[in-house]
Amino acid sequence: MKFSSKIVLTLGVLMILITSCTDKFEALNTDPNRPKDVTPGVLLGQMQYRIIINNVSASRNFTNELMQVDAPRSSTSGQGLHRYVVQPGQAVWSAYYDRLTDIQDIYNVSERLKENNYKAIALVYKSWAYSILTDLYGDVPYSQAIKAQEGNFSPAFDKQKDIYIQILKDLETANTLFDDTKALTYGGDMVYNANVLTGSKNVGIQRWKKFANSLRLRLLLRISKRDGEISVNQQINSILSDPSTNPVFVSNADDAIFRFPGTFPYFNPYYNARLSDWSAGNYYTKYFLTKLNSSSDPRRAIWMSTVTVSGASVYQGIDSGFPPSLEYIVGRNSSYNDILKTLPQLGIMMTYAEVEFIKAELALKGFSTGKTPKAHYETGITSSIVQWGATMPANFLSQSEISYNATASQEAQLEQIMLQKYYAFFFVDYQSWFEKRRTGYPVLPRGTGIPAENIFPSRVPYPTYLQSLNPTNLQLAVTSMGGDKSTIKVWWEK
């Protein structure tokens, strides 16, 4: 009997100890650095970084070759973007829709928490990302996209016109939602640092609002041929005539740039790039360098390396679209400067320089911008040079290669504006290609190695994996657009 009592007593003590340990288990195993609830601040900074590294890579690996910024040192296959051969865009499709899922999460959480500034930022990112997607492919999933949790794994493709109508509305909504009297409650903004107030105002939120309206100007100009189907000119005039309600970028301080802090994990995506991947395999083209060299453009020292020719350090390029039998010798031509691998300001979304070139074109076409096309053109060039950290040389704008010719025909003036806009688009995702498709400028030389049947592309073909993942809706989109070739023009280009 005594033995049984001891057993019971022992078991009782053990149960108390076990219960005590269990009560403390959750506290002991809680990471103090991990937030208990998902907030828009937790999601925002990570999304901002992830989406911009996709764009930096896209500019380097796609746009720069297609738009004759650079060309491969060797290209024996007869293929390549510099010969207008565009492969189905599988990686970019997946990358953008992955990030759009993050953006939608930010919006949904912000709506639940009644955080309008976060909602507005999410709408800006959503509009920006979808504008790039639709300008790349044409019709894409939009209204039914990002609904896998609701069981929709085969979304319909929306027509580009309908996508543009909605993203322009979303940017207007964002403009009204921004409140510059409040800081971002949960922080997280790595673009404008809208996490804090400066005095009684949030300068970062003011800049987000400018980004929303500047992006509206970009997209309205993009679809300007479709005025009538959409009230393009009316919307442009409403922005230009009421800058207090619809502010746009007015200085380099407003540039929408994710500035890589150079701390883990937010490094410039080329920070650890090998020589073979960064500069040994591609050289700048003669076309890209000609105007820069003739005007001694100060951006060259930041963008590219020099080579020694006859004892002198020079910037030297190669032909684009060269025959497959040609192979350029290693180290004989200018390539990407190592400075760019650690440059904070490589994560460009939109700049003040672009806004000034947009206004230059609008002023040329009769819109009231408050300044002449020449004034906007010169400010665009100046602000681009400042943006890259270069020094504006004395009399740079008066050189014959740069000086604005206000007496030339409207078309000649547009060509001059677009050439400098092309240089200002260096490392800005796909924008120089989109603008080439819209205006025809700059006029790129056709390399002798480009087969006669190869036509400058107007879009990226849909990813091939959609043929098995979403075949019915893919076929409907292809039929609606008139095909899936890279030569098919999207709605705004027709």
Coordinates of C-alpha atoms in Angstrom, one line a residue:
M1 CA 0.0 0.0 0.0
K2 CA 2.8 2.4 0.9
F3 CA 4.5 1.4 -2.4
S4 CA 1.4 2.3 -4.4
S5 CA 1.2 5.7 -2.7
K6 CA 4.7 6.5 -3.6
I7 CA 4.0 5.7 -7.2
V8 CA 0.9 7.9 -7.3
L9 CA 2.9 10.7 -5.7
T10 CA 5.7 10.4 -8.2
L11 CA 3.3 10.4 -11.1
G12 CA 1.6 13.4 -9.7
V13 CA 4.8 15.4 -9.5
L14 CA 5.7 14.3 -13.1
M15 CA 2.4 15.5 -14.4
I16 CA 2.8 18.9 -12.7
L17 CA 6.3 19.3 -14.2
I18 CA 5.1 18.2 -17.7
T19 CA 2.2 20.6 -17.5
S20 CA 4.4 23.4 -16.4
C21 CA 6.9 22.8 -19.3
T22 CA 4.0 22.6 -21.8
D23 CA 2.7 25.9 -20.6
K24 CA 6.1 27.6 -21.2
F25 CA 6.8 25.7 -24.5
E26 CA 5.1 28.3 -26.7
A27 CA 6.9 31.2 -25.0
L28 CA 10.3 29.4 -25.3
N29 CA 9.8 28.6 -29.0
T30 CA 8.5 32.0 -30.1
D31 CA 11.0 34.0 -32.3
P32 CA 11.0 37.5 -30.9
N33 CA 12.2 38.9 -34.3
R34 CA 9.3 37.3 -36.3
P35 CA 6.1 39.4 -36.4
K36 CA 3.0 37.7 -35.0
D37 CA 0.7 39.1 -37.7
V38 CA 1.4 39.9 -41.4
T39 CA 1.3 43.6 -42.0
P40 CA 1.7 45.6 -45.2
G41 CA 5.1 46.9 -43.9
V42 CA 6.4 43.3 -43.6
L43 CA 5.4 42.6 -47.2
L44 CA 6.3 45.9 -48.9
G45 CA 10.0 46.2 -48.7
Q46 CA 10.6 42.6 -49.8
M47 CA 8.2 43.0 -52.8
Q48 CA 9.9 46.2 -53.8
Y49 CA 13.2 44.5 -54.0
R50 CA 12.1 41.4 -55.7
I51 CA 10.1 43.1 -58.4
I52 CA 12.9 45.6 -59.3
I53 CA 15.6 43.0 -59.7
N54 CA 13.5 41.4 -62.3
N55 CA 13.3 44.7 -64.2
V56 CA 17.0 45.4 -63.9
S57 CA 17.8 41.9 -65.4
A58 CA 15.2 42.4 -68.1
S59 CA 16.8 45.7 -69.2
R60 CA 20.3 44.2 -69.2
N61 CA 19.4 40.9 -70.9
F62 CA 16.6 41.8 -73.2
T63 CA 16.1 45.5 -74.0
N64 CA 19.7 46.4 -74.3
E65 CA 20.4 43.9 -77.0
L66 CA 17.2 44.4 -78.9
M67 CA 17.5 48.2 -78.8
Q68 CA 21.2 48.1 -79.9
V69 CA 22.6 49.3 -76.6
D70 CA 24.8 46.3 -76.7
A71 CA 25.4 43.2 -78.8
P72 CA 27.0 39.8 -78.0
R73 CA 30.7 39.3 -78.7
S74 CA 29.9 36.1 -80.5
S75 CA 26.6 34.8 -81.9
T76 CA 27.1 31.8 -84.2
S77 CA 23.6 30.4 -84.0
G78 CA 22.0 33.0 -86.3
Q79 CA 19.5 33.7 -83.5
G80 CA 19.5 36.4 -80.9
L81 CA 17.6 39.6 -80.0
H82 CA 20.0 41.7 -82.0
R83 CA 18.7 39.7 -85.1
Y84 CA 15.1 40.2 -84.0
V85 CA 14.5 36.6 -82.8
V86 CA 12.3 36.8 -79.7
Q87 CA 11.7 33.6 -77.7
P88 CA 8.5 33.0 -75.7
G89 CA 8.7 35.0 -72.5
Q90 CA 8.4 32.4 -69.8
A91 CA 10.5 33.7 -67.0
V92 CA 9.2 37.2 -67.1
W93 CA 5.6 36.0 -67.1
S94 CA 6.1 33.9 -64.0
A95 CA 8.2 36.6 -62.2
Y96 CA 5.6 39.3 -62.7
Y97 CA 2.6 37.2 -61.7
D98 CA 4.5 36.1 -58.6
R99 CA 5.1 39.7 -57.6
L100 CA 1.5 40.7 -58.4
T101 CA 0.4 38.1 -55.9
D102 CA 2.5 39.9 -53.3
I103 CA 1.0 43.2 -54.4
Q104 CA -2.5 41.9 -54.0
D105 CA -1.6 40.6 -50.6
I106 CA -0.4 44.1 -49.6
Y107 CA -3.7 45.6 -50.9
N108 CA -5.9 43.0 -49.1
V109 CA -4.1 43.4 -45.7
S110 CA -4.1 47.2 -46.0
E111 CA -7.8 47.2 -46.8
R112 CA -8.6 45.1 -43.7
L113 CA -6.4 47.4 -41.6
K114 CA -7.9 50.5 -43.2
E115 CA -4.4 51.7 -44.3
N116 CA -5.1 53.9 -47.3
N117 CA -1.5 54.9 -48.0
Y118 CA -0.5 51.2 -48.3
K119 CA -3.5 50.5 -50.5
A120 CA -2.5 53.4 -52.8
I121 CA 1.1 52.2 -53.1
A122 CA -0.2 48.7 -53.9
L123 CA -2.4 50.2 -56.7
V124 CA 0.6 52.1 -58.1
Y125 CA 2.7 48.9 -58.2
K126 CA -0.2 46.9 -59.6
S127 CA -0.7 49.5 -62.4
W128 CA 3.0 49.7 -63.2
A129 CA 3.4 45.9 -63.3
Y130 CA 0.4 45.2 -65.4
S131 CA 1.3 48.0 -67.8
I132 CA 4.6 46.3 -68.5
L133 CA 3.0 42.9 -68.8
T134 CA 0.4 44.0 -71.3
D135 CA 2.9 46.0 -73.3
L136 CA 5.1 42.9 -73.5
Y137 CA 2.4 40.4 -74.5
G138 CA -0.8 42.2 -75.4
D139 CA -3.9 40.5 -73.9
V140 CA -3.1 38.9 -70.5
P141 CA -5.0 37.6 -67.5
Y142 CA -6.1 40.6 -65.4
S143 CA -9.6 40.6 -63.9
Q144 CA -9.4 36.8 -63.1
A145 CA -5.7 36.7 -62.3
I146 CA -4.3 36.1 -58.8
K147 CA -7.3 34.1 -57.8
A148 CA -5.9 30.6 -57.2
Q149 CA -7.1 30.7 -53.6
E150 CA -10.6 31.0 -54.9
G151 CA -10.1 28.0 -57.1
N152 CA -9.5 29.8 -60.5
F153 CA -6.4 28.2 -62.0
S154 CA -7.3 29.0 -65.6
P155 CA -8.0 32.7 -65.8
A156 CA -9.4 34.4 -68.9
F157 CA -7.2 36.9 -70.8
D158 CA -8.4 40.5 -70.7
K159 CA -8.1 42.7 -73.8
Q160 CA -5.4 45.3 -73.6
K161 CA -7.8 48.1 -74.0
D162 CA -9.8 47.0 -70.9
I163 CA -6.6 46.5 -68.9
Y164 CA -5.5 50.1 -69.7
I165 CA -8.9 51.5 -68.8
Q166 CA -8.7 49.9 -65.4
I167 CA -5.1 50.6 -64.6
L168 CA -5.7 54.3 -65.4
K169 CA -8.7 54.3 -63.0
D170 CA -6.6 52.6 -60.3
L171 CA -4.0 55.3 -60.6
E172 CA -6.6 58.0 -60.3
T173 CA -7.9 56.1 -57.2
A174 CA -4.4 55.9 -55.7
N175 CA -4.0 59.7 -56.3
T176 CA -7.1 60.3 -54.1
L177 CA -6.1 57.8 -51.4
F178 CA -2.7 59.2 -50.6
D179 CA -2.7 61.1 -47.3
D180 CA 0.5 63.1 -46.8
T181 CA -0.4 63.9 -43.2
K182 CA 0.3 60.3 -42.1
A183 CA 3.4 58.1 -41.9
L184 CA 3.2 54.5 -43.0
T185 CA 2.1 52.8 -39.8
Y186 CA 4.1 49.7 -40.3
G187 CA 7.1 51.1 -42.2
G188 CA 8.6 49.1 -45.0
D189 CA 9.0 51.6 -47.8
M190 CA 12.4 51.3 -49.4
V191 CA 11.7 53.6 -52.4
Y192 CA 10.6 57.0 -50.8
N193 CA 11.0 56.2 -47.1
A194 CA 7.4 57.2 -46.5
N195 CA 7.7 55.6 -43.1
V196 CA 8.2 58.9 -41.3
L197 CA 6.9 62.5 -41.3
T198 CA 9.0 65.5 -42.1
G199 CA 7.4 68.0 -39.8
S200 CA 3.7 67.8 -40.3
K201 CA 4.0 66.3 -43.8
N202 CA 5.0 63.0 -45.3
V203 CA 7.4 63.9 -48.2
G204 CA 7.6 60.2 -49.2
I205 CA 3.8 60.0 -49.7
Q206 CA 3.9 63.2 -51.7
R207 CA 6.4 61.6 -54.0
W208 CA 4.4 58.4 -54.3
K209 CA 1.5 60.6 -55.4
K210 CA 3.7 62.2 -58.0
F211 CA 4.8 58.8 -59.2
A212 CA 1.1 57.8 -59.7
N213 CA 0.4 60.8 -61.9
S214 CA 3.7 60.6 -63.8
L215 CA 2.9 57.0 -64.6
R216 CA -0.5 58.1 -65.8
L217 CA 1.2 60.5 -68.2
R218 CA 3.5 57.7 -69.5
L219 CA 0.6 55.4 -70.1
L220 CA -1.7 58.0 -71.6
L221 CA 1.0 59.0 -74.1
R222 CA 1.6 55.3 -74.8
I223 CA -2.0 54.9 -76.0
S224 CA -2.4 58.3 -77.6
K225 CA -3.3 56.8 -81.0
R226 CA -6.4 55.5 -79.3
D227 CA -7.8 58.8 -78.2
G228 CA -11.5 58.5 -78.9
E229 CA -11.8 55.0 -77.7
I230 CA -10.4 56.2 -74.4
S231 CA -10.4 59.9 -73.3
V232 CA -6.7 60.2 -73.7
N233 CA -6.3 63.9 -74.4
Q234 CA -8.9 64.9 -71.9
Q235 CA -7.1 62.9 -69.1
I236 CA -3.7 64.4 -70.2
N237 CA -5.1 67.9 -70.0
S238 CA -6.6 67.3 -66.6
I239 CA -3.2 66.3 -65.2
L240 CA -1.3 69.2 -66.8
S241 CA -3.9 71.8 -65.9
D242 CA -4.2 71.0 -62.2
P243 CA -0.7 70.2 -60.8
S244 CA -1.9 70.7 -57.2
T245 CA -4.4 67.9 -57.5
N246 CA -2.4 65.8 -59.9
P247 CA 1.2 66.5 -59.2
V248 CA 4.0 64.9 -61.3
F249 CA 7.8 64.7 -60.9
V250 CA 9.4 68.2 -60.7
S251 CA 13.0 67.3 -59.8
N252 CA 15.5 64.4 -59.5
A253 CA 14.5 64.0 -55.8
D254 CA 11.2 62.6 -57.1
D255 CA 12.8 59.8 -59.2
A256 CA 11.0 56.5 -58.6
I257 CA 14.2 54.4 -58.0
F258 CA 14.8 51.5 -55.7
R259 CA 18.2 52.5 -54.4
F260 CA 20.0 49.3 -53.5
P261 CA 21.4 49.8 -49.9
G262 CA 24.2 47.3 -50.4
T263 CA 23.3 45.4 -47.2
F264 CA 22.1 41.8 -47.0
P265 CA 19.9 40.8 -48.7
Y266 CA 19.2 43.9 -50.7
F267 CA 22.2 43.9 -53.1
N268 CA 22.3 45.2 -56.7
P269 CA 21.5 42.0 -58.7
Y270 CA 24.8 42.1 -60.4
Y271 CA 26.8 42.6 -57.3
N272 CA 28.5 39.2 -57.5
A273 CA 28.3 38.8 -61.3
R274 CA 31.3 37.0 -62.9
L275 CA 33.3 38.8 -65.5
S276 CA 32.0 36.4 -68.2
D277 CA 28.4 37.2 -67.3
W278 CA 28.8 40.9 -66.7
S279 CA 31.1 42.3 -69.4
A280 CA 33.2 39.8 -71.3
G281 CA 30.3 38.5 -73.4
N282 CA 28.7 41.8 -74.6
Y283 CA 30.0 45.0 -76.0
Y284 CA 28.3 48.4 -76.5
T285 CA 27.3 49.0 -80.1
K286 CA 28.6 51.6 -82.5
Y287 CA 25.1 53.0 -82.8
F288 CA 24.7 53.6 -79.1
L289 CA 28.2 55.1 -78.8
T290 CA 28.2 57.4 -81.8
K291 CA 26.2 60.3 -80.4
L292 CA 27.6 59.8 -76.9
N293 CA 31.2 60.1 -78.3
S294 CA 30.5 63.0 -80.6
S295 CA 29.1 65.0 -77.7
S296 CA 31.6 63.7 -75.0
D297 CA 28.6 62.6 -72.9
P298 CA 29.6 62.5 -69.3
R299 CA 27.5 59.4 -68.6
R300 CA 29.9 57.3 -70.5
A301 CA 32.4 57.2 -67.6
I302 CA 29.7 55.6 -65.4
W303 CA 28.1 53.3 -68.0
M304 CA 31.1 51.8 -69.8
S305 CA 34.7 50.8 -69.8
T306 CA 37.4 52.2 -72.1
V307 CA 39.8 50.4 -74.3
T308 CA 43.2 51.5 -75.5
V309 CA 43.6 52.3 -79.2
S310 CA 46.8 53.7 -80.6
G311 CA 47.9 54.6 -77.0
A312 CA 44.6 56.5 -76.2
S313 CA 41.8 55.4 -73.9
V314 CA 38.6 55.5 -76.0
Y315 CA 35.0 54.3 -75.9
Q316 CA 34.6 51.8 -78.8
G317 CA 31.7 49.7 -80.0
I318 CA 30.7 46.9 -82.3
D319 CA 28.1 46.3 -84.9
S320 CA 24.7 44.9 -84.0
G321 CA 23.0 42.3 -86.1
F322 CA 26.4 41.1 -87.4
P323 CA 26.8 37.9 -89.6
P324 CA 27.0 34.6 -87.6
S325 CA 30.5 34.1 -89.0
L326 CA 31.9 37.2 -87.2
E327 CA 33.3 36.9 -83.7
Y328 CA 34.7 39.9 -81.8
I329 CA 38.0 39.6 -80.0
V330 CA 37.9 39.6 -76.2
G331 CA 38.7 42.9 -74.5
R332 CA 38.9 45.1 -77.7
N333 CA 35.7 47.0 -77.2
S334 CA 33.9 48.9 -74.5
S335 CA 31.6 47.0 -72.1
Y336 CA 29.7 47.5 -68.9
N337 CA 31.6 49.4 -66.3
D338 CA 32.1 47.6 -62.9
I339 CA 30.8 50.7 -61.2
L340 CA 27.3 49.7 -62.3
K341 CA 27.5 46.4 -60.3
T342 CA 27.4 48.3 -57.0
L343 CA 25.6 51.5 -58.1
P344 CA 22.6 52.1 -55.8
Q345 CA 20.5 53.9 -58.4
L346 CA 20.2 51.0 -60.9
G347 CA 16.7 50.0 -59.7
I348 CA 14.9 52.5 -61.9
M349 CA 11.1 52.5 -62.3
M350 CA 10.5 56.0 -63.6
T351 CA 12.4 59.3 -63.6
Y352 CA 12.0 63.0 -63.7
A353 CA 14.0 63.0 -67.0
E354 CA 11.3 60.8 -68.6
V355 CA 8.6 63.1 -67.4
E356 CA 10.4 66.1 -69.0
F357 CA 10.7 64.2 -72.3
I358 CA 7.0 63.3 -72.1
K359 CA 6.2 67.0 -71.7
A360 CA 8.5 67.9 -74.5
E361 CA 6.5 65.7 -76.9
L362 CA 3.2 66.9 -75.5
A363 CA 4.3 70.6 -75.9
L364 CA 5.4 69.8 -79.4
K365 CA 1.9 68.4 -80.1
G366 CA 0.1 71.5 -78.8
F367 CA -0.6 70.6 -75.2
S368 CA -0.2 73.3 -72.6
T369 CA 2.7 72.3 -70.4
G370 CA 3.9 75.7 -69.3
K371 CA 7.2 75.5 -71.2
T372 CA 8.5 75.0 -74.8
P373 CA 9.5 71.7 -76.2
K374 CA 13.1 72.9 -76.2
A375 CA 13.0 73.8 -72.4
H376 CA 11.6 70.4 -71.5
Y377 CA 14.1 68.7 -73.8
E378 CA 17.0 70.4 -72.2
T379 CA 15.8 69.7 -68.7
G380 CA 15.3 66.1 -69.6
I381 CA 18.9 65.8 -70.7
T382 CA 20.3 67.6 -67.7
S383 CA 18.2 65.7 -65.2
S384 CA 19.3 62.3 -66.7
I385 CA 23.0 63.3 -66.4
V386 CA 22.4 64.4 -62.7
Q387 CA 20.4 61.1 -62.1
W388 CA 23.5 59.1 -63.0
G389 CA 25.8 61.1 -60.8
A390 CA 27.7 62.7 -63.6
T391 CA 28.6 66.4 -63.9
M392 CA 27.0 68.5 -66.6
P393 CA 29.7 70.0 -68.9
A394 CA 29.7 73.6 -69.7
N395 CA 28.0 74.4 -73.1
F396 CA 26.9 70.7 -73.4
L397 CA 23.4 71.6 -74.6
S398 CA 24.7 74.1 -77.2
Q399 CA 26.7 71.5 -79.1
S400 CA 25.5 70.8 -82.7
E401 CA 24.9 67.1 -81.8
I402 CA 22.6 68.1 -78.9
S403 CA 21.2 71.6 -79.6
Y404 CA 17.5 71.5 -80.0
N405 CA 16.3 72.6 -83.5
A406 CA 13.0 74.4 -82.9
T407 CA 12.7 75.4 -86.6
A408 CA 12.8 71.8 -87.9
S409 CA 9.6 69.9 -88.8
Q410 CA 7.5 68.5 -86.1
E411 CA 8.6 65.0 -87.0
A412 CA 12.3 66.0 -86.9
Q413 CA 11.8 67.5 -83.5
L414 CA 10.0 64.4 -82.3
E415 CA 12.9 62.3 -83.5
Q416 CA 15.4 64.5 -81.6
I417 CA 13.4 64.2 -78.4
M418 CA 13.0 60.5 -78.7
L419 CA 16.8 59.9 -79.3
Q420 CA 17.6 61.6 -76.0
K421 CA 14.7 59.9 -74.3
Y422 CA 16.3 56.6 -75.5
Y423 CA 19.5 57.4 -73.7
A424 CA 17.6 58.4 -70.6
F425 CA 15.9 55.0 -70.7
F426 CA 19.2 53.2 -69.9
F427 CA 18.4 50.4 -67.5
V428 CA 14.6 51.3 -67.4
D429 CA 13.1 47.8 -68.0
Y430 CA 11.5 47.6 -71.5
Q431 CA 10.5 51.3 -72.0
S432 CA 12.8 52.2 -74.9
W433 CA 11.5 49.3 -76.9
F434 CA 7.9 50.2 -76.1
E435 CA 8.5 53.8 -77.2
K436 CA 10.3 52.7 -80.4
R437 CA 7.2 50.7 -81.2
R438 CA 4.9 53.7 -80.5
T439 CA 6.9 56.3 -82.4
G440 CA 9.3 54.5 -84.7
Y441 CA 12.2 56.3 -83.0
P442 CA 15.1 56.0 -82.6
V443 CA 15.8 54.7 -86.1
L444 CA 18.0 51.8 -85.6
P445 CA 20.4 50.6 -88.4
R446 CA 19.7 47.1 -89.7
G447 CA 22.7 44.8 -89.4
T448 CA 23.9 42.8 -92.3
G449 CA 23.5 39.5 -90.4
I450 CA 19.7 40.0 -89.9
P451 CA 17.8 37.7 -92.4
A452 CA 15.4 39.6 -94.6
E453 CA 12.4 37.8 -93.2
N454 CA 13.2 38.9 -89.6
I455 CA 11.0 41.9 -88.7
F456 CA 11.5 44.1 -85.7
P457 CA 9.3 42.7 -82.9
S458 CA 6.2 44.2 -81.5
R459 CA 5.6 41.8 -78.7
V460 CA 6.9 38.7 -76.8
P461 CA 5.2 35.4 -77.6
Y462 CA 3.2 33.8 -74.8
P463 CA 5.0 31.2 -72.6
T464 CA 4.8 27.7 -74.1
Y465 CA 3.7 26.2 -70.8
L466 CA 0.4 27.9 -71.0
Q467 CA -0.5 25.5 -73.7
S468 CA -0.9 22.8 -71.0
L469 CA -1.8 25.0 -68.0
N470 CA -4.5 27.2 -69.6
P471 CA -5.0 26.0 -73.2
T472 CA -8.6 27.2 -73.8
N473 CA -8.1 30.8 -72.6
L474 CA -4.7 31.0 -74.3
Q475 CA -6.2 30.0 -77.7
L476 CA -9.0 32.5 -77.3
A477 CA -6.4 35.2 -76.7
V478 CA -4.2 34.2 -79.6
T479 CA -7.3 34.1 -81.9
S480 CA -8.4 37.5 -80.7
M481 CA -5.0 39.1 -81.2
G482 CA -4.5 37.5 -84.6
G483 CA -1.7 35.2 -83.7
D484 CA 1.1 34.6 -81.2
K485 CA 4.1 35.8 -83.3
S486 CA 6.4 38.5 -82.2
T487 CA 5.3 40.6 -85.2
I488 CA 1.7 40.8 -84.0
K489 CA 0.9 44.4 -83.0
V490 CA -0.8 45.1 -79.7
W491 CA -3.9 47.3 -79.5
W492 CA -2.2 50.6 -78.9
E493 CA 0.4 50.1 -81.7
K494 CA -2.1 49.2 -84.5

